[in-house]
PDB file of C-alpha atoms and ligand atoms in Angstrom:
ATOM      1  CA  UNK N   4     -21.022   4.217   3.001  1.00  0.00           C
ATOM      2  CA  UNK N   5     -19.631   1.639   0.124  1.00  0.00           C
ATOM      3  CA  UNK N   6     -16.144   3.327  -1.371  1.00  0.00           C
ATOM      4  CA  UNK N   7     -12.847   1.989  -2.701  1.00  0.00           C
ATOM      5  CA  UNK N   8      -9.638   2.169  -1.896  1.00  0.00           C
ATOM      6  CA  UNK N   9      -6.408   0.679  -3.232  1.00  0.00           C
ATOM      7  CA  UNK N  10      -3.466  -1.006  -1.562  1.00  0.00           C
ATOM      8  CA  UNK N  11      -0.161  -2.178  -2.825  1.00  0.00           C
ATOM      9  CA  UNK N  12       1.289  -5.055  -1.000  1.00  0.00           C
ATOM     10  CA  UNK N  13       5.270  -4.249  -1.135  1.00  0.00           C
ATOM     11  CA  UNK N  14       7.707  -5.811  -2.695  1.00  0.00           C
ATOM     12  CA  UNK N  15       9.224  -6.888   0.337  1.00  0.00           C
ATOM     13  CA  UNK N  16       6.108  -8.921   1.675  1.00  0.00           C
ATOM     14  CA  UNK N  17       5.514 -10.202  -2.193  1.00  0.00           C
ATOM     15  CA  UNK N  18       9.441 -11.445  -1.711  1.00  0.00           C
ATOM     16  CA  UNK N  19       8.452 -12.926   1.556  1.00  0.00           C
ATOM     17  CA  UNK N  20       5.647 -15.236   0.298  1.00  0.00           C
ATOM     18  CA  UNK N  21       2.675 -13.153   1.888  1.00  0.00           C
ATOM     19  CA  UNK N  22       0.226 -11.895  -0.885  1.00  0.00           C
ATOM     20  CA  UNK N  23      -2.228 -15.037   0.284  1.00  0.00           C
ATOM     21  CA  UNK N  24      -2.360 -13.915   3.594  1.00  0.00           C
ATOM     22  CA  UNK N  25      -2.959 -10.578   3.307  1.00  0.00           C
ATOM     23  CA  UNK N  26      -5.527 -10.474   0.321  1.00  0.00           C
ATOM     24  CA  UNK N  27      -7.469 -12.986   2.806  1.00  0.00           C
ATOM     25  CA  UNK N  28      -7.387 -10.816   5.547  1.00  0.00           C
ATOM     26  CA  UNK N  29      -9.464  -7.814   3.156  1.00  0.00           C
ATOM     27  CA  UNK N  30     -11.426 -10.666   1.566  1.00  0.00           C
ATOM     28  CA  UNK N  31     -12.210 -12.258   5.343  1.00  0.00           C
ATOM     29  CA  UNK N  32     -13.114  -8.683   6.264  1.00  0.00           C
ATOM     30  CA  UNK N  33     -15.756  -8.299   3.329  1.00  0.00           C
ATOM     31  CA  UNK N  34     -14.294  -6.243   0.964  1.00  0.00           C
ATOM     32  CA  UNK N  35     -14.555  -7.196  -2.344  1.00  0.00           C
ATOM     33  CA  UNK N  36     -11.370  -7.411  -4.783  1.00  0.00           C
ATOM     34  CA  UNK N  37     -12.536  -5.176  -7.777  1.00  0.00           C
ATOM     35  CA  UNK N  38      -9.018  -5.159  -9.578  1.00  0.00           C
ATOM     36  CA  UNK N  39      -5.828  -7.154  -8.936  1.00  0.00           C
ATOM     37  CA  UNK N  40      -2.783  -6.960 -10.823  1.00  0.00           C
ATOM     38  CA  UNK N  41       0.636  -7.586 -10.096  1.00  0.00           C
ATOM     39  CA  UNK N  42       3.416  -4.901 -11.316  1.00  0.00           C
ATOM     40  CA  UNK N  43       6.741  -4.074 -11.172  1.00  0.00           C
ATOM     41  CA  UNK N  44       6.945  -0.328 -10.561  1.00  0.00           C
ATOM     42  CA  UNK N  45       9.548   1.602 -12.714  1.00  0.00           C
ATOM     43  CA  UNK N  46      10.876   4.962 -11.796  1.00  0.00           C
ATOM     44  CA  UNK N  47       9.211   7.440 -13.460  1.00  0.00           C
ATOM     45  CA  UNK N  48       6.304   5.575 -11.995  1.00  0.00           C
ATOM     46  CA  UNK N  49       7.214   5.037  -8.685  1.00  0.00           C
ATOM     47  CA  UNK N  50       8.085   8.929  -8.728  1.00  0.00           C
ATOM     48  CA  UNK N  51       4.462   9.660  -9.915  1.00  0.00           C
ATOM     49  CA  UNK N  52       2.820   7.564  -7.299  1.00  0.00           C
ATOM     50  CA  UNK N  53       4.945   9.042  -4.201  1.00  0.00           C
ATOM     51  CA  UNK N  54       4.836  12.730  -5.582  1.00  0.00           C
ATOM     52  CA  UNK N  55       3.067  13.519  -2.012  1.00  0.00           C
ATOM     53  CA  UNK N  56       6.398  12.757  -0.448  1.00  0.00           C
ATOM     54  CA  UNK N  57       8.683  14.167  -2.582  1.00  0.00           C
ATOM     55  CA  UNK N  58      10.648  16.591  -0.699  1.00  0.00           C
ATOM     56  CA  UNK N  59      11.184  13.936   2.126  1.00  0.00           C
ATOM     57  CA  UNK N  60      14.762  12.702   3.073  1.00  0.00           C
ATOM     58  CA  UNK N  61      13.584   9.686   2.552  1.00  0.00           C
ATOM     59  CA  UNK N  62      12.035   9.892  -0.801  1.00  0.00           C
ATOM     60  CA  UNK N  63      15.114   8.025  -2.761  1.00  0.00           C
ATOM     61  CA  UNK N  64      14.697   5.295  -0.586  1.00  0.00           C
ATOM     62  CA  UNK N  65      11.207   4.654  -0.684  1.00  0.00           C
ATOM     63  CA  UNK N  66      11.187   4.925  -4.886  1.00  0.00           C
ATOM     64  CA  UNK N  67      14.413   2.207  -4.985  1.00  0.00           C
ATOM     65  CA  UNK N  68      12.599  -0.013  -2.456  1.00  0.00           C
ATOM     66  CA  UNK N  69       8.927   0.359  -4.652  1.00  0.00           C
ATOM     67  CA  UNK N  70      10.997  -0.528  -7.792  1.00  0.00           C
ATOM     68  CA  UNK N  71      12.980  -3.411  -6.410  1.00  0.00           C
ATOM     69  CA  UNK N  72      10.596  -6.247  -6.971  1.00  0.00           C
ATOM     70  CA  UNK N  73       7.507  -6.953  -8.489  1.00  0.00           C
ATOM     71  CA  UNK N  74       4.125  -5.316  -6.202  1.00  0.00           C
ATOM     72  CA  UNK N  75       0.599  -6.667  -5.875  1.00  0.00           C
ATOM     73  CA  UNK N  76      -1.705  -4.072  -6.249  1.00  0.00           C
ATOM     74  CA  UNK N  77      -5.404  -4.003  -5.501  1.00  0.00           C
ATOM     75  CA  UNK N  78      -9.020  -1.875  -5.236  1.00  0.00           C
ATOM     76  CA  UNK N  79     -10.930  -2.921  -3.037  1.00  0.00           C
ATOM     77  CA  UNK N  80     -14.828  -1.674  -2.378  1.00  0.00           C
ATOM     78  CA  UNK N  81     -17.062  -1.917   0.591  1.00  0.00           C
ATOM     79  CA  UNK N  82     -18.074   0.155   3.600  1.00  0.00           C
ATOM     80  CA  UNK N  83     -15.567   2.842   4.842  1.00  0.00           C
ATOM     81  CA  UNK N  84     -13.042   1.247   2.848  1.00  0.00           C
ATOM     82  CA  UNK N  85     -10.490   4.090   3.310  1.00  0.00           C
ATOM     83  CA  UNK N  86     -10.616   4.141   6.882  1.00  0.00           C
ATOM     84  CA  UNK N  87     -11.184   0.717   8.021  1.00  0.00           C
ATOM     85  CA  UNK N  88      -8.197  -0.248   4.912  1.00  0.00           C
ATOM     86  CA  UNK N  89      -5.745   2.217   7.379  1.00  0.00           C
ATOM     87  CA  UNK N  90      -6.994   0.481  10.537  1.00  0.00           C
ATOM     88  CA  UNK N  91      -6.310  -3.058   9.077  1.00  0.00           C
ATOM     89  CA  UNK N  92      -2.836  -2.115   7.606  1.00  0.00           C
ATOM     90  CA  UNK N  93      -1.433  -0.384  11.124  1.00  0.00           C
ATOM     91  CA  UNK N  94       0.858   2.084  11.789  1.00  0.00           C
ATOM     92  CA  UNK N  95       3.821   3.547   9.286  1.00  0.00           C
ATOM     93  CA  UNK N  96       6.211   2.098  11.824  1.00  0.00           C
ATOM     94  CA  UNK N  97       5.872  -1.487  11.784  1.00  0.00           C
ATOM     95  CA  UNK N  98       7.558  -2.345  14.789  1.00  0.00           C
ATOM     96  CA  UNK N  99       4.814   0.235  16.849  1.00  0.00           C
ATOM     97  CA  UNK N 100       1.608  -1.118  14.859  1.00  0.00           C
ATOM     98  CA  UNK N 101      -0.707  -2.321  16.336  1.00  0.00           C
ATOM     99  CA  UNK N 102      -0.513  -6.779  16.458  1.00  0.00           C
ATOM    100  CA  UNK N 103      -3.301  -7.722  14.869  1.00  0.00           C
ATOM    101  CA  UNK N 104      -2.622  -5.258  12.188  1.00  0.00           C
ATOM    102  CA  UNK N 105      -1.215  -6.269   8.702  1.00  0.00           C
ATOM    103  CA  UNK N 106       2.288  -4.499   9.710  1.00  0.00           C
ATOM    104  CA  UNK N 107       1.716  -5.473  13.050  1.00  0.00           C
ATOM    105  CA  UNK N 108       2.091  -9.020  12.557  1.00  0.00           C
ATOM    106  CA  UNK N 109       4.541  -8.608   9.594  1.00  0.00           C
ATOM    107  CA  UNK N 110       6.863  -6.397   9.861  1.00  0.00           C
ATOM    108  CA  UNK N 111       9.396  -4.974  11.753  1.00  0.00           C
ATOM    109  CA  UNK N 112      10.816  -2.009   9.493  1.00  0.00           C
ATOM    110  CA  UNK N 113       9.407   1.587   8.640  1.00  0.00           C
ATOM    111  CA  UNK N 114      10.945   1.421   5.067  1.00  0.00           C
ATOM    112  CA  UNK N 115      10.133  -1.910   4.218  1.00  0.00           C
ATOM    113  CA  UNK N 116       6.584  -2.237   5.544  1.00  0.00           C
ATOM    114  CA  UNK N 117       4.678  -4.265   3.412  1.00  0.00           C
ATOM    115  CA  UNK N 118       1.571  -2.497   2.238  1.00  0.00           C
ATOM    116  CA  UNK N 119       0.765   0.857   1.326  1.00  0.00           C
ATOM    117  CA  UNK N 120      -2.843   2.266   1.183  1.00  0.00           C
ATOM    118  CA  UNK N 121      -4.372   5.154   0.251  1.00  0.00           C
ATOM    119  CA  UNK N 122      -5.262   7.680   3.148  1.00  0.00           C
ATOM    120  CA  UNK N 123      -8.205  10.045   1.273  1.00  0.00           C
ATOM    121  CA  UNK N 124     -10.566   9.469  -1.165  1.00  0.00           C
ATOM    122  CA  UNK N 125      -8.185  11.641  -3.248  1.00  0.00           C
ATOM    123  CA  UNK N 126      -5.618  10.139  -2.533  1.00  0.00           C
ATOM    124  CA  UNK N 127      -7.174   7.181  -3.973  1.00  0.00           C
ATOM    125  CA  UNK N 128      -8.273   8.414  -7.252  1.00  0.00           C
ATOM    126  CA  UNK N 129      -4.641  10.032  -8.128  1.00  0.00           C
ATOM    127  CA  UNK N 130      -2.943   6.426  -6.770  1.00  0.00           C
ATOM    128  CA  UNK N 131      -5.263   3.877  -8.877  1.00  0.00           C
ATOM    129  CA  UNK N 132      -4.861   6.095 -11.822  1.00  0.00           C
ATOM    130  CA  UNK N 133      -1.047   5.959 -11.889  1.00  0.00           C
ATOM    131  CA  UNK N 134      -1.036   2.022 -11.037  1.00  0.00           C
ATOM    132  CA  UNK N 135      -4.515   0.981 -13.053  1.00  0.00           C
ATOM    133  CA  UNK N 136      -3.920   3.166 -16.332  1.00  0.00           C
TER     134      UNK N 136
HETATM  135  P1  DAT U 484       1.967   5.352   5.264  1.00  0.00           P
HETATM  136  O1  DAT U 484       2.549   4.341   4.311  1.00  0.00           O
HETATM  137  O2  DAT U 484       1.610   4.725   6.584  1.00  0.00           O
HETATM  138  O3  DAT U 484       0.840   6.153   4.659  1.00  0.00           O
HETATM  139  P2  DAT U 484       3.594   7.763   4.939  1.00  0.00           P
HETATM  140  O4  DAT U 484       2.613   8.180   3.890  1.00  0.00           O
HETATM  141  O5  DAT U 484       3.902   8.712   6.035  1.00  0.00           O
HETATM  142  O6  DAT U 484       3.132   6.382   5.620  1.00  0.00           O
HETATM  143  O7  DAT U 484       4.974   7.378   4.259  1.00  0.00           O
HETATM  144  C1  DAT U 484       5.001   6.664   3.048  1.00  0.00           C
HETATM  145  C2  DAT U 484       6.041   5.587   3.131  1.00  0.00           C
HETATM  146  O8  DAT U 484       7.324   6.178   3.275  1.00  0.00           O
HETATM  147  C3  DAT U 484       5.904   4.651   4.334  1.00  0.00           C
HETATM  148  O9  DAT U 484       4.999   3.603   4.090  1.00  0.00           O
HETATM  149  C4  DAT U 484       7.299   4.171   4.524  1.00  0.00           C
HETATM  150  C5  DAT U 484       8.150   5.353   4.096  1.00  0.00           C
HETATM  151  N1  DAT U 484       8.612   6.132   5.240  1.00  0.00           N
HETATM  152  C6  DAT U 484       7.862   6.953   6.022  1.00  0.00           C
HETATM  153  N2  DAT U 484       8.606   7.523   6.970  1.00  0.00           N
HETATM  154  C7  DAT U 484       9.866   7.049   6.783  1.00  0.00           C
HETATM  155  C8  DAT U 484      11.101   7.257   7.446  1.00  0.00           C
HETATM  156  N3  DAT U 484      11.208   8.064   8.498  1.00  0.00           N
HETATM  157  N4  DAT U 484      12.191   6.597   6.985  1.00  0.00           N
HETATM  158  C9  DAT U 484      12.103   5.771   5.913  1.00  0.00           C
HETATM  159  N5  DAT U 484      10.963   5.535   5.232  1.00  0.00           N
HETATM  160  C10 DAT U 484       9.865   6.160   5.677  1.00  0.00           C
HETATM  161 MG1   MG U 485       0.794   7.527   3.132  1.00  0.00          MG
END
């Protein structure tokens, strides 16, 4: 089944030089890049877009590390996009994913771990519209 998803590659991995890499990895796969923009997230934004979370302890660290640098963000299309988008991004802890994986071969960190992407088709729809509106 063709869907979309979207995925935000982190300021931390934009910092690091590794937006080429990682767009060619979904590209390579044979999704295809339906928007692309970079932003910077501000905080009423970054609030908006992490909402899901916001009762976490960690929720004031994952809106100051969102809004410390400038993000790539991106919806892709193609088959299972949701699902196989998860798969290629790894685990939320970095330094467990999978290698082979985006954060797998990446990162290290469970803060700063270089891509976010959405995890429903609902999930989706509410995250595009507060970074593509
Ligand atoms: P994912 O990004 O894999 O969907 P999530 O939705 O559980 O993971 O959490 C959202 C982000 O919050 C995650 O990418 C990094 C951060 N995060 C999660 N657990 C954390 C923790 N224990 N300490 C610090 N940051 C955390
Ligand atoms: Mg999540």
């Amino acid at each position: 089944m063709s869907d979309r998803t979207l995925f935000i590659i982190k300021p931390d991995a934009v910092s690091r030089g590794l937006v080429g890499r990682i767009i060619y990895r979904f590209e390579s796969k044979g999704f295809t890049i339906i928007r692309l923009r970079m932003l910077q997230f501000n905080r009423e934004q970054a609030e908006r877009f992490y909402n899901v979370h916001k009762d976490k302890p960690f929720f004031e660290e994952l809106v100051s590390f969102i809004t410390s640098g400038p993000a790539v963000a991106a919806i892709i299309e193609g088959d299972h996009a949701v699902s196989a988008t998860r798969l290629m991004i790894g685990s939320t802890r970095s330094h467990e994913a999978q290698p082979g994986s985006i954060r797998g071969d990446f990162g290290l960190d469970v803060a700063m771990n270089i891509i976010h992407a959405s995890d429903s088709a609902e999930s989706f729809k509410y995250e595009s519209g507060v970074v593509f509106s």
